[in-house]
mmCIF file of C-alpha atoms in Angstrom:
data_model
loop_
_atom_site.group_PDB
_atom_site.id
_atom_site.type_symbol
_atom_site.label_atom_id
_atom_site.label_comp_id
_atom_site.label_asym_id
_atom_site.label_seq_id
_atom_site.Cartn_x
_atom_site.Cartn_y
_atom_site.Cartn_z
ATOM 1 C CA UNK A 1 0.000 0.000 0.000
ATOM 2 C CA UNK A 2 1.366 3.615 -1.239
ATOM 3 C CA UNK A 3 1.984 6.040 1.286
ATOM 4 C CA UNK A 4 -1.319 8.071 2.035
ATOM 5 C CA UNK A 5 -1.789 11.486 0.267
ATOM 6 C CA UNK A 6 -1.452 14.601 2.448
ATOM 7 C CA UNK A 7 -4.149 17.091 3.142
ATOM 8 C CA UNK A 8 -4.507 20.231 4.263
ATOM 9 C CA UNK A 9 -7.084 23.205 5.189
ATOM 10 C CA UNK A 10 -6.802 26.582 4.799
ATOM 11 C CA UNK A 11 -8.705 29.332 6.929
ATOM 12 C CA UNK A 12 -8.049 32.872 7.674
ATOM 13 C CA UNK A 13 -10.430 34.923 9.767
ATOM 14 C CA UNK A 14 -10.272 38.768 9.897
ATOM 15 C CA UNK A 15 -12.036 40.549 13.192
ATOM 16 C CA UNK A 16 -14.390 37.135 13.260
ATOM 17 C CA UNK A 17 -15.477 36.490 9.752
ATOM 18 C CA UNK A 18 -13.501 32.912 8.424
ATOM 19 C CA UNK A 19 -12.930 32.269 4.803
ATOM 20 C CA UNK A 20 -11.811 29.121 4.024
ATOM 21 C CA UNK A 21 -9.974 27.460 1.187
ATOM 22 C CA UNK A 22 -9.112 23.653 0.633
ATOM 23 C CA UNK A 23 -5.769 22.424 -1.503
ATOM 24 C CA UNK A 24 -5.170 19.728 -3.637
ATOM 25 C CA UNK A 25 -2.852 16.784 -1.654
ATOM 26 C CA UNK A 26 0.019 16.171 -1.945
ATOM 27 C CA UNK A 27 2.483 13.356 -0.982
ATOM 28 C CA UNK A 28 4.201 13.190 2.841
ATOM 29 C CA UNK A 29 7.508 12.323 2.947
ATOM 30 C CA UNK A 30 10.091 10.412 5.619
ATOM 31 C CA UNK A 31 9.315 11.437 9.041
ATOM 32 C CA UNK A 32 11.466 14.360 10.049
ATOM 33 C CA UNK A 33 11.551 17.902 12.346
ATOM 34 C CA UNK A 34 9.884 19.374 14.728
ATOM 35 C CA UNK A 35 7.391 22.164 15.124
ATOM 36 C CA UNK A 36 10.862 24.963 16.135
ATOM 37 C CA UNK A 37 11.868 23.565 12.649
ATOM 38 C CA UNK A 38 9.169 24.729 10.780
ATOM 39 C CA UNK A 39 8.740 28.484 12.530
ATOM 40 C CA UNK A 40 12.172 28.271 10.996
ATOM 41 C CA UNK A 41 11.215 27.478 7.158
ATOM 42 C CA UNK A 42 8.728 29.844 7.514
ATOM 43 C CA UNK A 43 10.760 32.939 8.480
ATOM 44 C CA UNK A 44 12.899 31.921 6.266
ATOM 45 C CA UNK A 45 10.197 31.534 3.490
ATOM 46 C CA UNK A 46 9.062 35.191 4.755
ATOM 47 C CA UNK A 47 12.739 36.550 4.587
ATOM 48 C CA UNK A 48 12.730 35.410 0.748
ATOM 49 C CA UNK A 49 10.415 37.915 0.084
ATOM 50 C CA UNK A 50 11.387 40.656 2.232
ATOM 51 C CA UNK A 51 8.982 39.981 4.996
ATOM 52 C CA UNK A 52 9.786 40.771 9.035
ATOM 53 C CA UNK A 53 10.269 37.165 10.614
ATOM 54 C CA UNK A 54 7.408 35.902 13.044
ATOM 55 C CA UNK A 55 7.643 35.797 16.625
ATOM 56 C CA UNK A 56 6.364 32.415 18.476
ATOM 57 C CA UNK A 57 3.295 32.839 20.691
ATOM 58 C CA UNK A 58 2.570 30.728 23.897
ATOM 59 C CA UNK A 59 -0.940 31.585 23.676
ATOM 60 C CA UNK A 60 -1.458 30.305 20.399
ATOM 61 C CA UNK A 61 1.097 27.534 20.785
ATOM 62 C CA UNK A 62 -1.259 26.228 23.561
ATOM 63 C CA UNK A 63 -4.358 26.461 21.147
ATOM 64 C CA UNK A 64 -2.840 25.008 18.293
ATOM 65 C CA UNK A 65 -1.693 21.867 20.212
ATOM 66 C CA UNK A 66 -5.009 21.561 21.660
ATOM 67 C CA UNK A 67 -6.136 21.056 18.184
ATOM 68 C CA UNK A 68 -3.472 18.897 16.971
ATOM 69 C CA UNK A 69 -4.241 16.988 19.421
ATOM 70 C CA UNK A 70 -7.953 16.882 18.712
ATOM 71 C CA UNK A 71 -7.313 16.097 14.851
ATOM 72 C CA UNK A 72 -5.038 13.009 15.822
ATOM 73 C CA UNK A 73 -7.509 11.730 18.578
ATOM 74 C CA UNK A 74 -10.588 11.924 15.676
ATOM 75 C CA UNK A 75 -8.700 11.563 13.040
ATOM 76 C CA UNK A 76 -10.919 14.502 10.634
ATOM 77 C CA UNK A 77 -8.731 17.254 8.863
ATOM 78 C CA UNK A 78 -10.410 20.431 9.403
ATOM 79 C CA UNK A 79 -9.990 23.886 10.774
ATOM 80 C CA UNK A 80 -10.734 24.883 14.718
ATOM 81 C CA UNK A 81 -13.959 26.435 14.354
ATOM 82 C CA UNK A 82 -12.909 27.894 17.898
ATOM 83 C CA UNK A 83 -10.045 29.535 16.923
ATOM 84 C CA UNK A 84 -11.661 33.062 16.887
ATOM 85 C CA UNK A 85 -12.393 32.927 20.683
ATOM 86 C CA UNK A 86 -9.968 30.896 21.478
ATOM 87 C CA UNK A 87 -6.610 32.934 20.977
ATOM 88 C CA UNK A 88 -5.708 35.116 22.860
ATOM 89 C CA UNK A 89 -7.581 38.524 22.282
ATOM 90 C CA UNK A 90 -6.572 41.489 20.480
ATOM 91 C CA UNK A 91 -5.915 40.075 17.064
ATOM 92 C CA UNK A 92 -6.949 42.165 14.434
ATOM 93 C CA UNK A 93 -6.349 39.261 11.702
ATOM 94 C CA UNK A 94 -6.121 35.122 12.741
ATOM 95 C CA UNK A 95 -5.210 32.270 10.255
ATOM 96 C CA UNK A 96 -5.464 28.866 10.215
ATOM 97 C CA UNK A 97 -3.405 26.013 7.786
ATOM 98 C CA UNK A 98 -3.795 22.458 8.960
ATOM 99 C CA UNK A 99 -2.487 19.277 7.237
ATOM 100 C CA UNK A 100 -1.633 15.751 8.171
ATOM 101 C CA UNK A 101 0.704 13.444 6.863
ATOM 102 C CA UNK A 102 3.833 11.212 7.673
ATOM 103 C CA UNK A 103 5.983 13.951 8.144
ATOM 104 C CA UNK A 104 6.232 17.755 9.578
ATOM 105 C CA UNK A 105 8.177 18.543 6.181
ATOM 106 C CA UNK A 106 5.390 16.803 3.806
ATOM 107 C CA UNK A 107 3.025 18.775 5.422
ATOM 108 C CA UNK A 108 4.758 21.939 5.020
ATOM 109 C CA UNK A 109 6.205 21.307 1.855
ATOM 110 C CA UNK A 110 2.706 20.884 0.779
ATOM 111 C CA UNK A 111 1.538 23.981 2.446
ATOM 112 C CA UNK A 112 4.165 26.229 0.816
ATOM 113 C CA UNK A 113 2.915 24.548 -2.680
ATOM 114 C CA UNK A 114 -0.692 25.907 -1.854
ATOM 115 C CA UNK A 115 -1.431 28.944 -2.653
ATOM 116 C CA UNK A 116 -4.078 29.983 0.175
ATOM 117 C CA UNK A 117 -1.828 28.487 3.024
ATOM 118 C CA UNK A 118 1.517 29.970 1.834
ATOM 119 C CA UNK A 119 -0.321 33.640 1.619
ATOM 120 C CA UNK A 120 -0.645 33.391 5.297
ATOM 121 C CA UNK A 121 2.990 32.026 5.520
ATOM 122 C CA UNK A 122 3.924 35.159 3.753
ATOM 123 C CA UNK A 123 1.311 38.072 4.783
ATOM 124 C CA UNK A 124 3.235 41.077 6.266
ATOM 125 C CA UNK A 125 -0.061 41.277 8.447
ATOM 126 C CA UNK A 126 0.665 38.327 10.640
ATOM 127 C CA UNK A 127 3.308 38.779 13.283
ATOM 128 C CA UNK A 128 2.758 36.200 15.469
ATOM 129 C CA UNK A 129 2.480 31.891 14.748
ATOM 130 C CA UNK A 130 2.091 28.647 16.752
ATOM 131 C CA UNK A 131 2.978 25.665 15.018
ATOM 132 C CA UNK A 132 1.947 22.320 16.875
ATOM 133 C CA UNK A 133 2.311 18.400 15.898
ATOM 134 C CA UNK A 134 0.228 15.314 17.385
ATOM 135 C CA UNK A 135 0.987 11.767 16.373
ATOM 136 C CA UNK A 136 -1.815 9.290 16.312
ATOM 137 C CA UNK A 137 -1.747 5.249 16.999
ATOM 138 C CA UNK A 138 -0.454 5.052 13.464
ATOM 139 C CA UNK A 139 2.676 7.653 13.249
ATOM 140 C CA UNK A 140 0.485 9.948 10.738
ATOM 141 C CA UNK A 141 1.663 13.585 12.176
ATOM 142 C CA UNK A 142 -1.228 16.084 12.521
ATOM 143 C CA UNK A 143 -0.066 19.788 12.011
ATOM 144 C CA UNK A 144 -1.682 22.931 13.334
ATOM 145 C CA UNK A 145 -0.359 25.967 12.423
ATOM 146 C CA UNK A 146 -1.870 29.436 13.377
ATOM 147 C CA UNK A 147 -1.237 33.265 12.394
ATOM 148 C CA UNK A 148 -2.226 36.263 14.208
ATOM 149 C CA UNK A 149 -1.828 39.911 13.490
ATOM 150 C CA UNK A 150 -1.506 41.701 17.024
ATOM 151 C CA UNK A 151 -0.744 45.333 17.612
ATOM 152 C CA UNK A 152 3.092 45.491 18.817
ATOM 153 C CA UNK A 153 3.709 45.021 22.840
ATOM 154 C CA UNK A 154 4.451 48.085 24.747
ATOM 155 C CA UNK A 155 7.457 49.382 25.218
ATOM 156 C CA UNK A 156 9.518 51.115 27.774
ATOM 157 C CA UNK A 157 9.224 54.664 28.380
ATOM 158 C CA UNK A 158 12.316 56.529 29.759
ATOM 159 C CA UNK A 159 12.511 58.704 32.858
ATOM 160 C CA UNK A 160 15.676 60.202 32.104
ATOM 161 C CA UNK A 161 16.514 61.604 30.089
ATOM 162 C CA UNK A 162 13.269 62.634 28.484
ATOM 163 C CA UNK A 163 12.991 63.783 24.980
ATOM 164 C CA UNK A 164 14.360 67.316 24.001
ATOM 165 C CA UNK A 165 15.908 67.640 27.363
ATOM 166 C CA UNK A 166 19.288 68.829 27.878
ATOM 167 C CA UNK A 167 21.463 66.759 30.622
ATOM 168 C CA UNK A 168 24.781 66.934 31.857
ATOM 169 C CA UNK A 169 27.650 65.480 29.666
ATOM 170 C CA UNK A 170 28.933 63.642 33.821
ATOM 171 C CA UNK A 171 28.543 59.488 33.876
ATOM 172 C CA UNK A 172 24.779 58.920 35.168
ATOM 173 C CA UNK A 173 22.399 56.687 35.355
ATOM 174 C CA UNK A 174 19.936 56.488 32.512
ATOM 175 C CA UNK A 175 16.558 54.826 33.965
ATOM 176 C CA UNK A 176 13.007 54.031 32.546
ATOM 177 C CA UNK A 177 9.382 52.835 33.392
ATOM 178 C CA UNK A 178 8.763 48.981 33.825
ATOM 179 C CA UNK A 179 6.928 47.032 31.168
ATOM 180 C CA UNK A 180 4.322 44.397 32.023
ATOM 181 C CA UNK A 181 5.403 41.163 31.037
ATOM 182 C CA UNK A 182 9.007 42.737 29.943
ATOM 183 C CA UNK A 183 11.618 39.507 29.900
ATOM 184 C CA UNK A 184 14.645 41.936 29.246
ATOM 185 C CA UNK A 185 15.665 45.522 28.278
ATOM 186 C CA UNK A 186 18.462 46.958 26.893
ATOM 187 C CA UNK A 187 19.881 50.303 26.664
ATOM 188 C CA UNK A 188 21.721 52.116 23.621
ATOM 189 C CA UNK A 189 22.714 55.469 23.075
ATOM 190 C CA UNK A 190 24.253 57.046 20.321
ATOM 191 C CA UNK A 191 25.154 59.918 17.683
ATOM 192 C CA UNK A 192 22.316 58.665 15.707
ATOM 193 C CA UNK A 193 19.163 57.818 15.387
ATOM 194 C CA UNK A 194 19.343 53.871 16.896
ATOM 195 C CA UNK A 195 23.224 54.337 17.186
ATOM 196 C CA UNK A 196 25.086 52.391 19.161
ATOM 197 C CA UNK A 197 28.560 54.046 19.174
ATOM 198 C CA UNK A 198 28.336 55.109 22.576
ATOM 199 C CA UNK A 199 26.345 52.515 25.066
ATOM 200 C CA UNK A 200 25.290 49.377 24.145
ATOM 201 C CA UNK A 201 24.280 47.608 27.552
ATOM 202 C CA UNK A 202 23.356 43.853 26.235
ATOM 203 C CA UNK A 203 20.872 42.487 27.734
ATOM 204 C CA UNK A 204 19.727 43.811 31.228
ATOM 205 C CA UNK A 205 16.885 41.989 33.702
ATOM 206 C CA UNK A 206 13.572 42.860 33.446
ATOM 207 C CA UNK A 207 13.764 44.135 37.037
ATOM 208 C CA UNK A 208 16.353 46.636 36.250
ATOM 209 C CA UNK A 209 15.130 49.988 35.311
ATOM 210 C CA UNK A 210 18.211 51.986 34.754
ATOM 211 C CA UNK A 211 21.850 52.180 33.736
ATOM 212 C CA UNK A 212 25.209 53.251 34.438
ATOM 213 C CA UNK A 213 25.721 55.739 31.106
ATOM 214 C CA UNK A 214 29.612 57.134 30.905
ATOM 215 C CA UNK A 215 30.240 60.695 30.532
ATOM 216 C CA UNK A 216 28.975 61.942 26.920
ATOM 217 C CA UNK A 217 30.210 64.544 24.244
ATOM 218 C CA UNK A 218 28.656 67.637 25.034
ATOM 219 C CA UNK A 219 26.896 70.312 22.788
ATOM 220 C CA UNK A 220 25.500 68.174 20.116
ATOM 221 C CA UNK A 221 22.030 65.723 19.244
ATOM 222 C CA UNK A 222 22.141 62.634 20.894
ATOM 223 C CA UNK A 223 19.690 59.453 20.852
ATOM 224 C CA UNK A 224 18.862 57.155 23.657
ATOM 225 C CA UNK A 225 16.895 53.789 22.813
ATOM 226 C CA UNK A 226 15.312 51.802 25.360
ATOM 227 C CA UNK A 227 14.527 48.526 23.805
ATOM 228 C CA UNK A 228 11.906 45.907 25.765
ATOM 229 C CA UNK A 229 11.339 41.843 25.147
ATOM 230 C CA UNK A 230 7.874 41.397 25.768
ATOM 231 C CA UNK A 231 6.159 38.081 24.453
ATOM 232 C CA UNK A 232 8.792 37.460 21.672
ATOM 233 C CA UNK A 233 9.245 40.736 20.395
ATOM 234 C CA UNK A 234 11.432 43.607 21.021
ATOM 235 C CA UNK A 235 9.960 47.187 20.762
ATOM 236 C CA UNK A 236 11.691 50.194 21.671
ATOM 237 C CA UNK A 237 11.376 53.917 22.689
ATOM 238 C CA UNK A 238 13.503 56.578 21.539
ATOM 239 C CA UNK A 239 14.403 59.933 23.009
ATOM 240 C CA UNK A 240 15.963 62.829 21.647
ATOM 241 C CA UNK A 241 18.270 64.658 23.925
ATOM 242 C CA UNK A 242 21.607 67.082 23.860
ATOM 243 C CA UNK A 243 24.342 67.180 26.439
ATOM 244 C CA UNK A 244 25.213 70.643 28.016
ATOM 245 C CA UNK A 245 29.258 70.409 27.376
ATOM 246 C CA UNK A 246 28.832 73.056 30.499
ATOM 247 C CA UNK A 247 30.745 72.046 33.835
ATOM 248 C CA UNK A 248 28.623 71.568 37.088
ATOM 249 C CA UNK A 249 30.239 74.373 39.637
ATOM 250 C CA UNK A 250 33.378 73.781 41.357
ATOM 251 C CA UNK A 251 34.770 75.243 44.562
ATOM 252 C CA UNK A 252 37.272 78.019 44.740
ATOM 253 C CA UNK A 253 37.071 78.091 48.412
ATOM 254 C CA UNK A 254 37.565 75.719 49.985
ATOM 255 C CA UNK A 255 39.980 74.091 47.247
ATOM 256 C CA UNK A 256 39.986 70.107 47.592
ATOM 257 C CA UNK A 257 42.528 69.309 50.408
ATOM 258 C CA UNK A 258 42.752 72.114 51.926
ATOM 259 C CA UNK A 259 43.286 72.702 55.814
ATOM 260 C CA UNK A 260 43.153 74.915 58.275
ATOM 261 C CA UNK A 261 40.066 76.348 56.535
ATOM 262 C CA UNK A 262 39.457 79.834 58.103
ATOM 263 C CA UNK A 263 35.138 78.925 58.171
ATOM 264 C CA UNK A 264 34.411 82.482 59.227
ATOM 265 C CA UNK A 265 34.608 83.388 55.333
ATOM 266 C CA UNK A 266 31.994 81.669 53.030
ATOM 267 C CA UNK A 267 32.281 79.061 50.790
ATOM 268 C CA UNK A 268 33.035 80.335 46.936
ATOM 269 C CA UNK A 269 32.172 78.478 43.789
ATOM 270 C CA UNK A 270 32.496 78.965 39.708
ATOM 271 C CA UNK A 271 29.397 79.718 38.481
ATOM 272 C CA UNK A 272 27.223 77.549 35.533
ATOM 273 C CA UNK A 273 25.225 79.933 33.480
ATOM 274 C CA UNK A 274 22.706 76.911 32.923
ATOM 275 C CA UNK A 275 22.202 76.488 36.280
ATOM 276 C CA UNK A 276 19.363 77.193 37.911
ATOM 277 C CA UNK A 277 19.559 76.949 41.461
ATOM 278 C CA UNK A 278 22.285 75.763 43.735
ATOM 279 C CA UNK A 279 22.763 74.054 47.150
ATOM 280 C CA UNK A 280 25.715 73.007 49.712
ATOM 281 C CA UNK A 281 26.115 70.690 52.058
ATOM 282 C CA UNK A 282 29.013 70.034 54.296
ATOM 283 C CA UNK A 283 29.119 66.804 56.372
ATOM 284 C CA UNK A 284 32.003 64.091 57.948
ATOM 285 C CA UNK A 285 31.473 61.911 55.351
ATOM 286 C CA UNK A 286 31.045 62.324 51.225
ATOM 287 C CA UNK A 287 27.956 63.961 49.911
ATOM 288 C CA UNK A 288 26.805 64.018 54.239
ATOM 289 C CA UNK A 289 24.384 67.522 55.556
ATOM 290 C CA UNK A 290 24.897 66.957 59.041
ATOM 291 C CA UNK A 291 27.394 70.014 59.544
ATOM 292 C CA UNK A 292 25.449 72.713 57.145
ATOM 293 C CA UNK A 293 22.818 72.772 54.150
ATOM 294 C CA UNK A 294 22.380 75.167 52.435
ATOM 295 C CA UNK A 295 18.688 74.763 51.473
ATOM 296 C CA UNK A 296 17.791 76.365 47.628
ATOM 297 C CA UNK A 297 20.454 79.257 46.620
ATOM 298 C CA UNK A 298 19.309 81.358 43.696
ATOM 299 C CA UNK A 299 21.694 81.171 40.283
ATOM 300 C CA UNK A 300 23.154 84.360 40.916
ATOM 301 C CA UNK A 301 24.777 83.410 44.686
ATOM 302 C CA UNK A 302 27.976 81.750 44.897
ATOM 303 C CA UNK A 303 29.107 81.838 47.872
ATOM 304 C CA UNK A 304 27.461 80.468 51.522
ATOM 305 C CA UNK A 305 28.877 81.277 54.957
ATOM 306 C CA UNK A 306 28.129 78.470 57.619
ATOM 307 C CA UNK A 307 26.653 80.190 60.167
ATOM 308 C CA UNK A 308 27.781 77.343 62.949
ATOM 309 C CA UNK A 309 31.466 76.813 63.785
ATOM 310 C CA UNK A 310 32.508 73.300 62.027
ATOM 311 C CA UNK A 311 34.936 70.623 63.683
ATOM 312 C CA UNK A 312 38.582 71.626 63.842
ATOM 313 C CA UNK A 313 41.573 69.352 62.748
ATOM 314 C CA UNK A 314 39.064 66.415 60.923
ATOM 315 C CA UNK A 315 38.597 65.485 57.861
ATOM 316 C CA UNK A 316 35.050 67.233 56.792
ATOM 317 C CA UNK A 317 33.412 67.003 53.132
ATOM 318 C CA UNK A 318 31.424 69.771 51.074
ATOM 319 C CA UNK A 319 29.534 69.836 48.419
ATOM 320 C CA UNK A 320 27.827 71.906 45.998
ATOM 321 C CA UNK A 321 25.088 71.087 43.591
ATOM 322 C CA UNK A 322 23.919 72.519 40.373
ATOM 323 C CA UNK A 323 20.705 72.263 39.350
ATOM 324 C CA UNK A 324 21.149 71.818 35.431
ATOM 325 C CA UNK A 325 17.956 70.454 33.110
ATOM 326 C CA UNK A 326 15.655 69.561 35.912
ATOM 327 C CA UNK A 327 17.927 67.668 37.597
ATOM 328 C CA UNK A 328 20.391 67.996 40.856
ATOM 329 C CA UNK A 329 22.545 65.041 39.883
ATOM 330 C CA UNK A 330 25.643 67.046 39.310
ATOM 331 C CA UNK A 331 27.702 68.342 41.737
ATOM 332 C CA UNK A 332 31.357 68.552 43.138
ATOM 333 C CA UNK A 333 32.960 67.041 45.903
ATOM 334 C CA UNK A 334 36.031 69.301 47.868
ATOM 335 C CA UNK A 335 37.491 67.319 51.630
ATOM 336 C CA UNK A 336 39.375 70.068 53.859
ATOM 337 C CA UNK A 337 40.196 70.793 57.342
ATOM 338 C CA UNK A 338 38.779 73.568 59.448
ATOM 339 C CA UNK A 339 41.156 75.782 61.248
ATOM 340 C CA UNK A 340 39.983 76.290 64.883
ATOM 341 C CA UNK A 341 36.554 78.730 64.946
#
């Protein structure tokens, strides 16, 4: 007895209403691959003719085995007359090919050979598939293999920097809003749109919502994309953004080792023309307010006298802040000793 001839069934629904189409058999072949194997020959089918690959779904996946499964336990060829209710909702388009045979790559070769099911293989509507393969008492394979067209998984949005603003050229962290259902992000920024000449951070965890970004050339356009892998597909936000090339203020007085500070005069420091406020702390440790803060200073101050008399002969630490495109991330650091008050 001859090997049995292949069928398959064609249907594509669009927002609920099926059309269906039947092909002529054709011939199964050795058995062979799985159903990985085939997403392959179809994205690579799709990449022949300049179509964006397909991304697996889990939803579907589940769906389509469900009626592979059925198929092989009834043994009837037909399409799931479910299928519009039963993947996962907010498709705008759903196929449907199913075939059985004595091999994955009979059935797909004969799907590519058919002109119904390899429009769905190849619509630039579809982005997501399931392919799924049940075996009955006999070895005949039964394949279902499903198409959606959903609208493209959010993506992250950043907090900083925002588009249009202006930020400081100093190393900073770069952060953004989490993404339901994110698996990974990454981070790039660059001289370009989508540029990746000067971060590329691989892949990050999905519970990590910001990055370490190096200090970056000032006065010109730069791009930041955040990209998010969320059910098989990466999407991605851009923003827009310029560095100041401006320094944050420094000291003049106290310089940065200093001692024997005379603390009866006032703190000095350069000023930033895009600045827009100030503040200093001093403290015994790095970056610490428990000897003096300032509280706001207007743009045009630089200077502070510290009204209390500060610790003599120990190491203290000030520090003044700029406030530079909404943000009082950049400052300077100065460690002195206080001359006796």
């Amino acid at each position: 007895m001859g090997p049995k001839l292949l069928k398959i069934v064609v249907a594509v629904a669009t927002l609920g209403f099926p059309i269906l189409a039947s092909a002529a058999p054709a011939r199964a072949d050795s058995p062979g691959p799985g159903p990985g194997d085939m997403v392959t020959w179809v994205n690579t089918l799709r990449s022949g003719v300049n179509v964006a690959p397909l991304a697996t779904d889990a939803g579907l996946t589940a769906v389509a085995q469900q009626w592979a499964n059925h198929m092989a336990d009834t043994g009837v060829l037909a399409h799931n007359p479910n299928l519009a209710t039963q993947a996962p909702s907010g498709w705008t388009k759903i196929g449907e090919n199913v075939g059985d045979g004595y091999s994955l790559a009979g059935v797909y070769n004969a799907l590519v050979y058919t002109s119904a099911a390899r429009d769905s293989m190849v619509n630039p509507t579809f982005n997501r598939t399931a392919i799924a393969v049940a075996a009955d008492t006999h070895n005949h394979v039964w394949v279902a293999e499903i198409f959606g067209a959903y609208p493209p998984p959010p993506s992250a949005t950043f907090v900083f920097p925002t588009g249009g603003s202006v930020i400081f050229p100093s190393p900073q962290p770069f952060s953004w809003l989490q993404v339901p259902g994110a698996t990974y992000y990454c981070l790039t920024v660059g001289s370009s749109q989508g540029a990746t000449d000067l971060v590329n951070s691989g892949l990050l965890a999905n519970s990590q919502l910001s990055f370490g970004v190096p200090a970056l050339p000032g006065s010109q356009p730069l791009w930041a994309r955040i990209y998010s892998y969320v059910q098989g597909t990466w999407t991605f936000t851009d923003a827009k953004f310029s560095a100041t090339g401006a320094s944050t203020a420094n000291f003049t007085r106290p310089t940065s080792g200093a001692t024997n500070v005379d603390t009866t005069k006032p703190l000095t420091w350069s000023p930033v023309a895009s600045a827009g406020y100030y503040a200093v702390t001093v403290g015994t440790t790095t970056g610490g307010h428990d000897l003096a803060n300032s509280g706001l200073l207007q743009p045009s101050q630089t200077s502070f006298a510290v009204a209390a008399a500060l610790p003599a002969g120990k190491t203290l630490w000030a520090r003044v802040y700029s406030y530079i495109a909404n943000s009082w991330m950049h400052y300077s650091d100065v460690s002195f000793t206080a001359a006796p008050r």
